[in-house]
Structures are given as C-alpha cells and as structure tokens.
Amino acid sequence: MAGACTRSSDDDVTLPSSDARPGVVRDDEQPDVIPDAESEALLAEQDYQWSVLSSGAGGFVTGLDSNADGSVLLARTDVGGVYKWDAAGSAWRQLLSFEGVMDPAGSDWEVEAMAIAPSDPNRLYLSTGDSLDAAEGRVLASSDGGATWTAAAQQFAIHGNGDWRDSGERLAVDPSDADVVLLGTRTEGLWRSVDGGNTFNRIESVPVGTNAAEQEEKQPAGVLFVIFAADGSAAWAGVSGVGVMRSVDGGQTWTTLAPSAGMPFDAEEGVDGRLWVAQRDPGVVWVIDGDNVADVSPGGNRRYETITVDPFDPNRVIVGGVGIANDLWQTTDGGADWSDLTVSTSCESIPWLDLYPNDFLPTGSLRFDRTVPNQVWVPEGFAVWRAEVGVDTFAMGCEARGIEEMVSNDVVVPPGGDPITAHWDRGLFWHGGEVSEAAKVHPANRFNSAWDLDWTPADPNFVVAVIGDQRGCCRGDEDSFLSAYSEDGGETWTPFGSYANGHPSELVYGNIAISASDKNNIVWLPTFNRPPFFTTDGGQTWTPVEPPGTDQIRTKDDNYAGGSHFQYYLNRKVLVADRIEPSTFYLYHSLGLFRSTDGGASWELLASEGLPLGGIGVFNAQLVASPVEAGHLLFSPSAADAGAVPTYESRDGGATWRTVPGLSDVTALGFGAPLADGGPAAVYLSGAYDGARGIWRSVDGLVTFELISRAPLGNYQSVRTITGDESEPGAVYLGFEGTSFMVGKLEPIEEG
C-alpha cells in the first residue's frame, strides 16, 4: 500500500507488506499487454477527449534520483510508474506510456529501481516487476530521456511493490560508460551488463543476501543499493545480512568492506568521495573513506533508512528513519555531532494534504537539491515535498503536482451531481470544486481507504460509502472504521449512527447498496464471507441475514477462494441494488445468484442458469445493474484458470444468463446514460473484444461494441472500476490500478 500509518513508536509499526497493496492482487491469467489489433478502424465515430480527474496528490513515492548537476530529477512509485520533474512547469510528468514502451506490460508500473547515466542524462534505466515468485520483471532502457523505452528478453524476479521498496537504488550506471549497468535483485544477487541492459551476467562474488533475523517474515531484501563512485574508482553495494561490499574494477569483482548482519538500506557519495551509508536492523550510520569505515551513528535504538549528503558541504548530512517526522537527524561536522530536525508541512495548493497527521510520514530516499542550497527533496507516502532545512528545522512544502499514484476502488456520479471517487490509502474524494486539486477528502483526519460507494434513485444526493483502515495497519483510534453517508451528493459525510449504538464488529469492508425506492433501506455485505446486513433506518441499526446454504462457507484463511467476499483487499463488487424495482437486491455467491425483494430481510437462491459457479469469479468479480431496465444485470468474473473468461448478461433478474459474444477478460464494467432518448443504457468496459484490449462502449444493448481508447492519455495500466455518467450521454469515468482516475467525454461535433 502507499501511505502512512499512525503510530506511537518505531517498535509497533512497519511499512505495510505488499500483500496489503492492491497492485499484487491481480488475475494471473489476465493478459497485461494490450494487442495492437485493427484498433483505429474500431474507434467510435465521435472521438473522446480524456482528462485526469484530479485529487492533487497521493500514493507512495518510494525514491528520488538526480544526476550530478541536477538537470534530471526522477521519482519512482510502487504501483504508479516513474516521473520526471519539469522545473519550468513545476510539475511531474509520467514517463511510461503505451506508445513509448516496448511491449507494454501492466507490471511496468511497479518500479523497484531507477538510474540516470552520469555521462549522458538522456540514458535512463528502470527495473520493474510485480512478483518475486517468478523471473518476470524487466529492465527498461531509454536513450531519449524517457520518451521511449526498450526491454531486453532477459528477465528477473523484481517487485516494485514488495517489502523494502523504499530502499536505495538497486540500479547504477558506470560514470564513464553508459552501457555498463549494475542491477541488484532481491533473490538473484548482483548482475552486470556491458551492452546497455540488453544482457546481464551474474556477479558470483556478491551473495544473494539474507534478511535480518527479526525480518524473516517479510520478503527477501537481497541487494538493497548499488552505487558507482563519481570518478569511477569504485562501486559499492549494500547486501542484507552481508554488509557493504566494494568493487574497484568497474563492478566485476567484489569484496566485503563493512561486514554486517543488518540491512544496509541507503547510501550516497559526497562530493569529496566519501560514502555515507544508512543501515536498519541494527541501526548504524557509516562513513566510508577509502578502506576506512567509521561508525558515526546519532545513537539510540533506531532504524536508519535514508541518507543524503549536501552537495555544497560534504560534512553536512541528513539521515532519516522509518518515518520523517521525529525521525530526522542532521550533522554539520561530518558525523561528530547530530541534532534532531523538527518537521513541519504546508501545502496551500492541495489542502487535503494538511488534513493528515504528521506523526508518521513513511519516506523513500531523501536527496539534497543539487542546485539550490539548504533544500531537500522528500518522497513519501502522501506526496513529493521540497524542504527548507535550517539548523534544527525541516519545513516541507508540497511539490506533488502531476503525481497521483492512488489505487482506485470505486467511482459514482449521481445524476445531476459531481463525481465521487474511492481510493486505497486516502479515503474518498468529492470532485465538486472548480479547481481539481482542491477536491474534498472525507474529513477523517487519518490514513484510511474507501472500498465501495452507492447512491439511490430515490434521492440521488444520498450516497453511502464503506470506509475502513487497512487491516492490521492503523486501527489505533475510533476513526479507523467509519463508514458513512452523505445527504448532499458527497460534499459532506456523517458516520452511520450504529457507531454510537453498538455497531456489529464483523460489519467491515466489503460492498454496500441502497434500495431504489428508499434511501433508508441499505444492504451491506462485509468481507470474510460474513452474511449481509440490512437496515431500514439509514444505518442506525443493522440486522444480519444468512442467505440459505451460505453458513457452510466461512473462513479466515487468506487463501480461501469461495463465498461472496472472502478478503477485504479484493477489487470485488458482488452486491447491487436493482435501479428500478423497489427493495430489490442481488448478491453473487459461489453457490449462485441470490435475490432479495424485501430490502435484504430474506434471500432466495435463483436457478442462476448459465452463470459460472464454484471456484470462478472469486477475485475481481463485478456485478452491475442497468439504470433503465429492471432485472438487467451484467457480471464479469475474474480468471481462475488459464483461458479467456467471458462476461455474462441476465435480463430476468439473475434467473438465467447468457455469455456476451466477443467479450473476455473484462476487469471493469458499468452502465451509463443512453445515447439516444428511450434507447438502452450505454455499457462501458475495460477488457478485450474479439481479442483487442482497450476501453469499449456499447450503445445498442450489447449487440455491437466500439473501441473508444486503447490506452487513454497513454495509460496502459489495468482499469479497476468504470462507470458512465447517467446525466451526460457518452461521459465515462475510469479508475486505474495505481494512477487514480480519468474522465472521457465526447468532443462536440463540428458543424459544416
């Protein structure tokens, strides 16, 4: 996950593991690459204009890197790609695009490391991937500053969203030869390329590395950083459980210089040639001068994770711990004395960033600005900042524009209202302001996620949201689980009254839906295969109702794959209300489709003829209901086995189903306003039609489909949620796996 957890001490908080981050919860059989079929001929007759539905910031920016003169500054993220700083525009620009990346793959967006060639700032390298279980990650190389990228056939186990993703850079380029590249890995040791990343050879003298004893339950750390000396005289590598190693022959052979059973986490060379190293578990700060290794730690039982050296004064160094606030120390005399830095934040351009508590801001690799004295670039779990550093102060101002690395969960656009988006890590946003960066966040002043949204035709201004902190992360106060309702279209929110009246402990996460005829009649399906709850008093009280036969399917096993909603982190929408029939709800279960016609008080298992049952449809399944036709349902199951997975349609309230011809591997689908008066509702989806992947639309009742974009604004990430606007024909909203939301609207037809 990207972001922060409120905590009281270092001992009771770690950065969340990758299993809590939705970038790793995906359908393994779903193709990542978007085939370039005859897409142009399939484009809708009326072109779409795409724009970002901005919240201003968000997401875990895990590292920063710059070249020696500061002309190039890069920021990497755990699930949202890599960005270059545009100083003239004071904004970040995404470097990954469908048109620019060779054989674009969804795993490209999880960036583990990056490097800028010292001899040529246009030569860039990335290591990307989403798994340590198989060698499927890639090394991408660019020779034009990131406009285009090539990928070699050789692959590695790389996990940009895994544990220890905020360490130093695992890529380094020889200062005299941009074709010589070092690649550190988690499980496969250190590798060296002499042909610009096209092929790599393993350096046998560098061990794979092991985690420190107390970190055995986390993923392997392996090689945590590699770095070349500016003059090419040496190269260093930090290897977990081994220590700091050095090479004096361009990275061909290595010896251990500073042995340690800990985790050398980050390092930076000063302009005087000394190497500064920050180690966690146990916490040590080393300064290495040739063969001499000196411990200059600030002292105390600390975990050091980032270090940066002032380019204007090599004796001035800042070292940071797990978080930024209360975890930063500065020396101005080469490590003889250290002082605490008091952190403050200010972000007038994105007001919601100041809502969150600043006692824990997880940080990537801090870096001093190469051109402006006393300034430090700060990547962390909310945004990118630039800090003005004083004797004992660290005043952070946001520099986040352009990076919105948030993972989407849901989006709704009530008729006549404004869009509301639900995210991992940042709760929900109401996009009703004239300035997009001023989007209003749900007012809980903490780190949380919004999982599901719904509104009702009975009162489109009435909206409900399932909100809850990441499980096991940040449950330290009463705001951890505050699902809520809004009576003004999402601008302001009120927690359900049940929180003050004995809210059921098992009623967390999951899906929520409101009756089409009564805003006080709400059904909430919690996770962990608990039964659905219903209310007729707007959430003051909730009553559980067990659909027949489902009591046999209960589990707390994270690997179980049955029932309706078995894990909180799944991108799974299996509960909907009929938009026309009063008091009618539908619930997908591995037993079949259940229907309630009395507001959730009882459930009937339908024949569900033609609907896939059992083990399929357990991950990112989505069930949606038409806004203009009672009983018209669409269901897209996720892939449990190899092969294309179809989409299913029912027009009789879920009793019988048919396969929609041509559709497969649909990751998100939703209805929108008809394009013609009295016509069928438009259907929008992200997936494949006749083998061609992209964003598709049908306006004739699923008879034909039009491709409206292969990759809007060049974004080829997986789409997790999609909906049409029910007031504006043709308008569609997309939520991505790690780059927030977009909106597509039809361009006006020119007369003449």
mmCIF file with all atom_site columns, C-alpha atoms in Angstrom, residues 53-145:
data_model
loop_
_atom_site.group_PDB
_atom_site.id
_atom_site.type_symbol
_atom_site.label_atom_id
_atom_site.label_alt_id
_atom_site.label_comp_id
_atom_site.label_asym_id
_atom_site.label_entity_id
_atom_site.label_seq_id
_atom_site.pdbx_PDB_ins_code
_atom_site.Cartn_x
_atom_site.Cartn_y
_atom_site.Cartn_z
_atom_site.occupancy
_atom_site.B_iso_or_equiv
_atom_site.pdbx_formal_charge
_atom_site.auth_seq_id
_atom_site.auth_comp_id
_atom_site.auth_asym_id
_atom_site.auth_atom_id
_atom_site.pdbx_PDB_model_num
ATOM 1  C CA . LEU A 1 53  ? -9.969 13.533  -12.599 1.00 0.00 ? 53  LEU A CA 1
ATOM 2  C CA . SER A 1 54  ? -7.519 15.067  -10.193 1.00 0.00 ? 54  SER A CA 1
ATOM 3  C CA . SER A 1 55  ? -7.264 14.810  -6.434  1.00 0.00 ? 55  SER A CA 1
ATOM 4  C CA . GLY A 1 56  ? -3.934 16.637  -6.421  1.00 0.00 ? 56  GLY A CA 1
ATOM 5  C CA . ALA A 1 57  ? -1.561 14.059  -4.948  1.00 0.00 ? 57  ALA A CA 1
ATOM 6  C CA . GLY A 1 58  ? -1.379 10.696  -3.229  1.00 0.00 ? 58  GLY A CA 1
ATOM 7  C CA . GLY A 1 59  ? 0.494  7.421   -3.253  1.00 0.00 ? 59  GLY A CA 1
ATOM 8  C CA . PHE A 1 60  ? 3.816  6.109   -2.045  1.00 0.00 ? 60  PHE A CA 1
ATOM 9  C CA . VAL A 1 61  ? 6.678  7.817   -3.863  1.00 0.00 ? 61  VAL A CA 1
ATOM 10 C CA . THR A 1 62  ? 9.402  5.367   -2.875  1.00 0.00 ? 62  THR A CA 1
ATOM 11 C CA . GLY A 1 63  ? 12.524 7.069   -4.192  1.00 0.00 ? 63  GLY A CA 1
ATOM 12 C CA . LEU A 1 64  ? 14.155 10.045  -5.909  1.00 0.00 ? 64  LEU A CA 1
ATOM 13 C CA . ASP A 1 65  ? 17.278 10.225  -8.010  1.00 0.00 ? 65  ASP A CA 1
ATOM 14 C CA . SER A 1 66  ? 19.078 13.053  -9.777  1.00 0.00 ? 66  SER A CA 1
ATOM 15 C CA . ASN A 1 67  ? 22.219 13.469  -11.801 1.00 0.00 ? 67  ASN A CA 1
ATOM 16 C CA . ALA A 1 68  ? 25.216 15.441  -10.549 1.00 0.00 ? 68  ALA A CA 1
ATOM 17 C CA . ASP A 1 69  ? 24.179 18.822  -11.946 1.00 0.00 ? 69  ASP A CA 1
ATOM 18 C CA . GLY A 1 70  ? 20.512 18.419  -11.008 1.00 0.00 ? 70  GLY A CA 1
ATOM 19 C CA . SER A 1 71  ? 19.280 18.748  -14.583 1.00 0.00 ? 71  SER A CA 1
ATOM 20 C CA . VAL A 1 72  ? 17.348 15.477  -14.327 1.00 0.00 ? 72  VAL A CA 1
ATOM 21 C CA . LEU A 1 73  ? 15.227 14.524  -11.326 1.00 0.00 ? 73  LEU A CA 1
ATOM 22 C CA . LEU A 1 74  ? 13.256 11.278  -11.280 1.00 0.00 ? 74  LEU A CA 1
ATOM 23 C CA . ALA A 1 75  ? 10.672 9.944   -8.837  1.00 0.00 ? 75  ALA A CA 1
ATOM 24 C CA . ARG A 1 76  ? 9.621  6.304   -8.700  1.00 0.00 ? 76  ARG A CA 1
ATOM 25 C CA . THR A 1 77  ? 6.450  4.878   -7.199  1.00 0.00 ? 77  THR A CA 1
ATOM 26 C CA . ASP A 1 78  ? 5.453  1.434   -6.012  1.00 0.00 ? 78  ASP A CA 1
ATOM 27 C CA . VAL A 1 79  ? 2.468  0.947   -8.351  1.00 0.00 ? 79  VAL A CA 1
ATOM 28 C CA . GLY A 1 80  ? 2.234  4.177   -10.370 1.00 0.00 ? 80  GLY A CA 1
ATOM 29 C CA . GLY A 1 81  ? 5.242  4.276   -12.681 1.00 0.00 ? 81  GLY A CA 1
ATOM 30 C CA . VAL A 1 82  ? 8.106  6.766   -12.824 1.00 0.00 ? 82  VAL A CA 1
ATOM 31 C CA . TYR A 1 83  ? 8.059  10.548  -13.216 1.00 0.00 ? 83  TYR A CA 1
ATOM 32 C CA . LYS A 1 84  ? 10.433 13.284  -14.369 1.00 0.00 ? 84  LYS A CA 1
ATOM 33 C CA . TRP A 1 85  ? 10.416 16.739  -12.811 1.00 0.00 ? 85  TRP A CA 1
ATOM 34 C CA . ASP A 1 86  ? 9.567  19.609  -15.161 1.00 0.00 ? 86  ASP A CA 1
ATOM 35 C CA . ALA A 1 87  ? 11.154 22.581  -13.413 1.00 0.00 ? 87  ALA A CA 1
ATOM 36 C CA . ALA A 1 88  ? 9.684  25.112  -15.832 1.00 0.00 ? 88  ALA A CA 1
ATOM 37 C CA . GLY A 1 89  ? 6.157  23.864  -15.232 1.00 0.00 ? 89  GLY A CA 1
ATOM 38 C CA . SER A 1 90  ? 6.689  22.934  -11.566 1.00 0.00 ? 90  SER A CA 1
ATOM 39 C CA . ALA A 1 91  ? 5.084  19.551  -12.190 1.00 0.00 ? 91  ALA A CA 1
ATOM 40 C CA . TRP A 1 92  ? 5.919  15.870  -12.607 1.00 0.00 ? 92  TRP A CA 1
ATOM 41 C CA . ARG A 1 93  ? 5.488  14.087  -15.936 1.00 0.00 ? 93  ARG A CA 1
ATOM 42 C CA . GLN A 1 94  ? 4.831  10.351  -16.268 1.00 0.00 ? 94  GLN A CA 1
ATOM 43 C CA . LEU A 1 95  ? 7.483  8.600   -18.371 1.00 0.00 ? 95  LEU A CA 1
ATOM 44 C CA . LEU A 1 96  ? 5.597  5.379   -19.098 1.00 0.00 ? 96  LEU A CA 1
ATOM 45 C CA . SER A 1 97  ? 3.150  5.441   -21.990 1.00 0.00 ? 97  SER A CA 1
ATOM 46 C CA . PHE A 1 98  ? 1.501  2.912   -24.245 1.00 0.00 ? 98  PHE A CA 1
ATOM 47 C CA . GLU A 1 99  ? 3.103  4.458   -27.306 1.00 0.00 ? 99  GLU A CA 1
ATOM 48 C CA . GLY A 1 100 ? 6.572  4.761   -25.764 1.00 0.00 ? 100 GLY A CA 1
ATOM 49 C CA . VAL A 1 101 ? 7.216  1.425   -24.030 1.00 0.00 ? 101 VAL A CA 1
ATOM 50 C CA . MET A 1 102 ? 8.256  -1.669  -25.928 1.00 0.00 ? 102 MET A CA 1
ATOM 51 C CA . ASP A 1 103 ? 5.695  -4.456  -25.443 1.00 0.00 ? 103 ASP A CA 1
ATOM 52 C CA . PRO A 1 104 ? 3.913  -2.563  -22.645 1.00 0.00 ? 104 PRO A CA 1
ATOM 53 C CA . ALA A 1 105 ? 3.042  -4.742  -19.641 1.00 0.00 ? 105 ALA A CA 1
ATOM 54 C CA . GLY A 1 106 ? 0.976  -3.989  -16.572 1.00 0.00 ? 106 GLY A CA 1
ATOM 55 C CA . SER A 1 107 ? 3.876  -4.871  -14.288 1.00 0.00 ? 107 SER A CA 1
ATOM 56 C CA . ASP A 1 108 ? 5.902  -1.961  -15.731 1.00 0.00 ? 108 ASP A CA 1
ATOM 57 C CA . TRP A 1 109 ? 4.110  0.364   -13.310 1.00 0.00 ? 109 TRP A CA 1
ATOM 58 C CA . GLU A 1 110 ? 5.694  -1.232  -10.236 1.00 0.00 ? 110 GLU A CA 1
ATOM 59 C CA . VAL A 1 111 ? 9.135  0.387   -10.317 1.00 0.00 ? 111 VAL A CA 1
ATOM 60 C CA . GLU A 1 112 ? 11.755 -1.088  -7.999  1.00 0.00 ? 112 GLU A CA 1
ATOM 61 C CA . ALA A 1 113 ? 14.761 0.994   -9.064  1.00 0.00 ? 113 ALA A CA 1
ATOM 62 C CA . MET A 1 114 ? 15.932 3.665   -11.499 1.00 0.00 ? 114 MET A CA 1
ATOM 63 C CA . ALA A 1 115 ? 19.226 5.137   -12.659 1.00 0.00 ? 115 ALA A CA 1
ATOM 64 C CA . ILE A 1 116 ? 20.486 8.091   -14.717 1.00 0.00 ? 116 ILE A CA 1
ATOM 65 C CA . ALA A 1 117 ? 23.696 7.647   -16.674 1.00 0.00 ? 117 ALA A CA 1
ATOM 66 C CA . PRO A 1 118 ? 26.228 10.226  -15.337 1.00 0.00 ? 118 PRO A CA 1
ATOM 67 C CA . SER A 1 119 ? 27.783 10.626  -18.776 1.00 0.00 ? 119 SER A CA 1
ATOM 68 C CA . ASP A 1 120 ? 24.506 11.100  -20.641 1.00 0.00 ? 120 ASP A CA 1
ATOM 69 C CA . PRO A 1 121 ? 21.373 12.384  -18.838 1.00 0.00 ? 121 PRO A CA 1
ATOM 70 C CA . ASN A 1 122 ? 19.191 11.037  -21.648 1.00 0.00 ? 122 ASN A CA 1
ATOM 71 C CA . ARG A 1 123 ? 20.218 7.470   -20.825 1.00 0.00 ? 123 ARG A CA 1
ATOM 72 C CA . LEU A 1 124 ? 17.805 6.137   -18.195 1.00 0.00 ? 124 LEU A CA 1
ATOM 73 C CA . TYR A 1 125 ? 17.231 2.684   -16.730 1.00 0.00 ? 125 TYR A CA 1
ATOM 74 C CA . LEU A 1 126 ? 14.359 1.146   -14.740 1.00 0.00 ? 126 LEU A CA 1
ATOM 75 C CA . SER A 1 127 ? 13.817 -2.225  -13.108 1.00 0.00 ? 127 SER A CA 1
ATOM 76 C CA . THR A 1 128 ? 10.123 -3.091  -12.994 1.00 0.00 ? 128 THR A CA 1
ATOM 77 C CA . GLY A 1 129 ? 8.027  -6.052  -11.930 1.00 0.00 ? 129 GLY A CA 1
ATOM 78 C CA . ASP A 1 130 ? 5.273  -7.267  -9.630  1.00 0.00 ? 130 ASP A CA 1
ATOM 79 C CA . SER A 1 131 ? 6.462  -10.595 -8.233  1.00 0.00 ? 131 SER A CA 1
ATOM 80 C CA . LEU A 1 132 ? 9.376  -12.365 -6.555  1.00 0.00 ? 132 LEU A CA 1
ATOM 81 C CA . ASP A 1 133 ? 7.866  -15.779 -7.278  1.00 0.00 ? 133 ASP A CA 1
ATOM 82 C CA . ALA A 1 134 ? 8.988  -15.868 -10.907 1.00 0.00 ? 134 ALA A CA 1
ATOM 83 C CA . ALA A 1 135 ? 11.551 -14.138 -13.121 1.00 0.00 ? 135 ALA A CA 1
ATOM 84 C CA . GLU A 1 136 ? 9.045  -11.978 -14.981 1.00 0.00 ? 136 GLU A CA 1
ATOM 85 C CA . GLY A 1 137 ? 10.358 -8.488  -14.190 1.00 0.00 ? 137 GLY A CA 1
ATOM 86 C CA . ARG A 1 138 ? 12.069 -6.317  -16.776 1.00 0.00 ? 138 ARG A CA 1
ATOM 87 C CA . VAL A 1 139 ? 14.891 -3.844  -17.143 1.00 0.00 ? 139 VAL A CA 1
ATOM 88 C CA . LEU A 1 140 ? 13.740 -0.945  -19.307 1.00 0.00 ? 140 LEU A CA 1
ATOM 89 C CA . ALA A 1 141 ? 16.249 1.329   -21.029 1.00 0.00 ? 141 ALA A CA 1
ATOM 90 C CA . SER A 1 142 ? 15.777 4.740   -22.641 1.00 0.00 ? 142 SER A CA 1
ATOM 91 C CA . SER A 1 143 ? 18.215 6.776   -24.716 1.00 0.00 ? 143 SER A CA 1
ATOM 92 C CA . ASP A 1 144 ? 15.925 9.778   -25.226 1.00 0.00 ? 144 ASP A CA 1
ATOM 93 C CA . GLY A 1 145 ? 15.201 10.941  -21.701 1.00 0.00 ? 145 GLY A CA 1
#
